[in-house]
XYZ file of C-alpha atoms in Angstrom:
244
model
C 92.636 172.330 14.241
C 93.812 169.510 11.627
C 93.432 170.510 7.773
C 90.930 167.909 6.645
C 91.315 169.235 2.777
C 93.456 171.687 0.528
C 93.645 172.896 -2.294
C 96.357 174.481 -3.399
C 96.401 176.569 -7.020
C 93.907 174.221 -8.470
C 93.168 175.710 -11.983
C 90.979 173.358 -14.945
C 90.384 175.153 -18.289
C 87.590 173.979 -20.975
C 89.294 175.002 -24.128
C 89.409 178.634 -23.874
C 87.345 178.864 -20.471
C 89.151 179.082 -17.515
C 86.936 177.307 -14.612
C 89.157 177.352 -11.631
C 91.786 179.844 -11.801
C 93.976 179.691 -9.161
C 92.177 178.612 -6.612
C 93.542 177.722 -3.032
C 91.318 177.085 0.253
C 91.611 174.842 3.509
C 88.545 172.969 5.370
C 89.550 171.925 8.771
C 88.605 168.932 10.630
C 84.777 169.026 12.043
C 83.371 172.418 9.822
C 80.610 173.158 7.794
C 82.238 175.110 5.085
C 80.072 176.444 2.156
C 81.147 177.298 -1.454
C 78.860 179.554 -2.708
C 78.950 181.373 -5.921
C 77.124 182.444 -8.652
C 76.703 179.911 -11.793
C 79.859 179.204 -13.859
C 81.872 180.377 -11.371
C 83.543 177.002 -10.483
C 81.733 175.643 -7.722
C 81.197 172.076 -9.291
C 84.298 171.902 -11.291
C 85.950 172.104 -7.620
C 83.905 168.911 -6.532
C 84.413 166.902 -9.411
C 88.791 167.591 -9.181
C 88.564 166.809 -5.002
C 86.324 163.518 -5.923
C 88.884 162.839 -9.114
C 85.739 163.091 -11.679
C 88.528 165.498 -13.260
C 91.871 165.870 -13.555
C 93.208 169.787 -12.605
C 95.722 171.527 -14.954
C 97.359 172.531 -12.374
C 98.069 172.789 -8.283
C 97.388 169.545 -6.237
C 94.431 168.432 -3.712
C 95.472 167.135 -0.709
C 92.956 165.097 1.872
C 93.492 164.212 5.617
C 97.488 165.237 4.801
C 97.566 163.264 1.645
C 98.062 164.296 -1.901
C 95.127 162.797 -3.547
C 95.913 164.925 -6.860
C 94.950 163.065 -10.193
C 93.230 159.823 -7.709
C 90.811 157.774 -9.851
C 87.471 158.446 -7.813
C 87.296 155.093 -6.505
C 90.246 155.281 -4.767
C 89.933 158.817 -3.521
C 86.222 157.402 -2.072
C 87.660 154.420 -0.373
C 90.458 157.118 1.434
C 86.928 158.574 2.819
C 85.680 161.325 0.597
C 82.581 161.254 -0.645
C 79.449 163.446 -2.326
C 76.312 163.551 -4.195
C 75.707 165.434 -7.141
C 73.349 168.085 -8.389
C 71.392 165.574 -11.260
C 70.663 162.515 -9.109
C 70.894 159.244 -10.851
C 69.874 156.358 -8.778
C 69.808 153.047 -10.415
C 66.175 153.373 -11.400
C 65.250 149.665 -11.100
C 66.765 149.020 -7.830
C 65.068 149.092 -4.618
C 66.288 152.051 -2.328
C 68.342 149.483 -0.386
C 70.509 148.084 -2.713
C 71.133 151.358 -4.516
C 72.386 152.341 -0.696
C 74.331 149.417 -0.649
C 76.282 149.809 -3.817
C 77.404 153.081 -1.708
C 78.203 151.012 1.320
C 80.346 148.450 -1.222
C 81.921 151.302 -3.612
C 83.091 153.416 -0.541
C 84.628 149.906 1.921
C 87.861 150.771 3.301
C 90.714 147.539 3.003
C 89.260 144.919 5.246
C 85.631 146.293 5.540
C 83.910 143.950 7.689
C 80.433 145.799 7.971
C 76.931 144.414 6.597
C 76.494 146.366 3.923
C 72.829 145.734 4.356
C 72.735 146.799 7.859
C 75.065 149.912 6.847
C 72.447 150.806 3.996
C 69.702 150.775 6.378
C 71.445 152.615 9.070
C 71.767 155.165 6.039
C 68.080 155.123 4.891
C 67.048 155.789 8.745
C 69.009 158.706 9.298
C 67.858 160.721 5.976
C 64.316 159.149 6.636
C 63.500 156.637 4.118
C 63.945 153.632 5.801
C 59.808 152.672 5.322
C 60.601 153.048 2.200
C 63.939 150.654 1.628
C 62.067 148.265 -0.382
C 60.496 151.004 -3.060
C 62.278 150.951 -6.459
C 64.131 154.089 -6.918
C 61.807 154.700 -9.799
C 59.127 155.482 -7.521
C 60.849 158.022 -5.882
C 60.268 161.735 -6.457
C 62.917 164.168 -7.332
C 63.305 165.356 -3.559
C 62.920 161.911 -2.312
C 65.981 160.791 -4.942
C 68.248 163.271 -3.593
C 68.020 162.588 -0.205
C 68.939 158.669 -1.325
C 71.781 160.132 -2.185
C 72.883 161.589 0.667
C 72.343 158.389 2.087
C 74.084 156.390 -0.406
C 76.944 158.616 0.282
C 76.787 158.748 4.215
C 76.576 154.469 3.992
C 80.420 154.842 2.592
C 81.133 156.142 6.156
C 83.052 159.263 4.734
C 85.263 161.310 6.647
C 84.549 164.049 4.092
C 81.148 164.510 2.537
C 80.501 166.945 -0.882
C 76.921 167.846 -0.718
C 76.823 169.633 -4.078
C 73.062 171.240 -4.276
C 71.373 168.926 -2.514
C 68.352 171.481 -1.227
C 67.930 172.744 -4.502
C 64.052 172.101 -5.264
C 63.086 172.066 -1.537
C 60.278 173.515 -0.263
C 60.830 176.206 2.445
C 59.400 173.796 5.071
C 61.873 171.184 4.005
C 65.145 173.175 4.232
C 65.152 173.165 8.377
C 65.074 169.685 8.343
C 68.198 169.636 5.574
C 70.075 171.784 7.860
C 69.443 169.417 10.637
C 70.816 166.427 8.698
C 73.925 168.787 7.550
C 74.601 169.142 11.606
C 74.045 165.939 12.497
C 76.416 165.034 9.880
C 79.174 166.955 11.450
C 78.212 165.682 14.857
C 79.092 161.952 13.030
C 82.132 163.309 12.891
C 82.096 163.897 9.188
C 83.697 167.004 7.974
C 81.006 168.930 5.095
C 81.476 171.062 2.135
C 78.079 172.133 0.525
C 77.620 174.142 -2.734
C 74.392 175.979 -2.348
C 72.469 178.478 -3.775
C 69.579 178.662 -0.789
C 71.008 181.652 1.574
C 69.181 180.912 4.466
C 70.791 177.210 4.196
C 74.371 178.258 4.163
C 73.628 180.627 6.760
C 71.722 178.407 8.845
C 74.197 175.776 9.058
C 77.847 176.541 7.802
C 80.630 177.826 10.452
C 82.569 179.409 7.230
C 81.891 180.393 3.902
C 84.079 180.432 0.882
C 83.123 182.633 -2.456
C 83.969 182.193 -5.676
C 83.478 184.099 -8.767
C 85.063 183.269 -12.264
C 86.814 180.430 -11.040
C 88.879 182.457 -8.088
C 88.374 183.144 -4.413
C 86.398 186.136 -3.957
C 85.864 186.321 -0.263
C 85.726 184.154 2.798
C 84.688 184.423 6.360
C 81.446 183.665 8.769
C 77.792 183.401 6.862
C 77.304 186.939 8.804
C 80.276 188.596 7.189
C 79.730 187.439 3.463
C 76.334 188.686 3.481
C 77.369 192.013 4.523
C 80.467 192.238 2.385
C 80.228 194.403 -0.449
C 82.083 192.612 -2.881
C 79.890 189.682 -2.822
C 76.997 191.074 -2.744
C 77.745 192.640 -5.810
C 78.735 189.775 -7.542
C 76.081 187.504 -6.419
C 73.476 188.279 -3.396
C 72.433 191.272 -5.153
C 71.682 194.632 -4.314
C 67.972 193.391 -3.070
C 69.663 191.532 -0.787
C 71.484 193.882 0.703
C 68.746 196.610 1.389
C 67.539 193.872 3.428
């Protein structure tokens, strides 16, 4: 299977903290990988070096066999990576359309030739806001904003998509339903990495998982074997967790 995205001894330090130290992985063409972790271990900082928010110290990024190391993000977003993030910021007095459509417009390839209005509602259908295209984000709640997002990024017609957090504040009822649109992601054709904290998520809908603690790789494998391995449960399930 093709390598969709590597990394490859990425570190990025913050004075004297070290927030990715070392860190190498692979996401292949068509997975659901998730990068789980628990908080400061380097989970974001890995987004924001892929999307070119930062610049690494060190090691290089490459995308669909490209080295996209040290890309300004609009660049690495029109090669076809793209991702929300975990404080949504919509453009508060634009209608749910047209903040879609900035996505659609920020994200067009070299000789784009799609609507971009058409491509923003296409967007707003598949996460389910679509009655509501003409609502200022403003309006919107918090759950409701993030799932703009994910359409705002999907209307850039990725080939990668970062979903950094983007069930955090669901309600239990509401994460099936996020899982769903994670899948049907994939089935786009749209490789996904998600940074979560909800277990039954990653589970639920990732074919690999990737851990990370202080900034290095602390295990990898299927959601069934990081929830049993020792190691990560001790440094972030818990030993709750693992009594079951």
């Amino acid at each position: 299977m093709t390598v969709m995205l590597e990394l490859q001894d990425v570190r990025k330090s913050f004075g004297g903290l070290r927030a990715l130290d070392g860190l190498s992985l692979e996401v292949r063409e068509g997975e659901i990988v998730g990068l789980i972790g628990p908080n400061g271990s380097g989970k974001s900082t890995a987004f924001n070096i892929i999307s070119g928010a930062l610049k690494s110290d060190h090691g290089t990024v490459v995308f669909a066999g490209r080295d996209i190391t040290g890309l300004p993000p609009h660049r690495i977003s029109q090669l076809g990576v793209a991702r929300t993030f975990q404080v949504v910021r919509p453009f508060r007095n634009l209608t749910a359309l047209q903040n879609v459509e900035a996505g659609v417009l920020f994200g067009r390839r070299d000789g784009g030739s799609e609507d971009p209005r058409e491509a923003a509602m296409a967007a707003l259908e598949r996460v389910g806001l679509a009655a509501k295209a003409e609502r200022p984000a403003s309006s919107f709640t918090i759950v409701e904003r993030k799932w703009l997002e994910v359409a705002r990024a999907l209307a850039s017609q990725p080939k990668l998509m970062l979903l950094d957090e983007f069930m955090a504040g669901l309600t239990p009822h509401e994460i099936p339903a996020a899982v769903e649109l994670i899948k049907s992601i994939r089935e786009s054709g749209v490789t996904v990495v998600v940074v979560e904290h909800v277990i039954k998520a990653i589970t639920g809908a990732c074919d690999r998982v990737v851990v990370l603690d202080a900034g290095r790789k602390l295990a990898e494998g299927t959601p069934d074997e990081i929830v049993e391995d020792p190691a990560v449960i001790a440094a972030y399930l818990g030993t709750r967790h693992a009594r079951g």
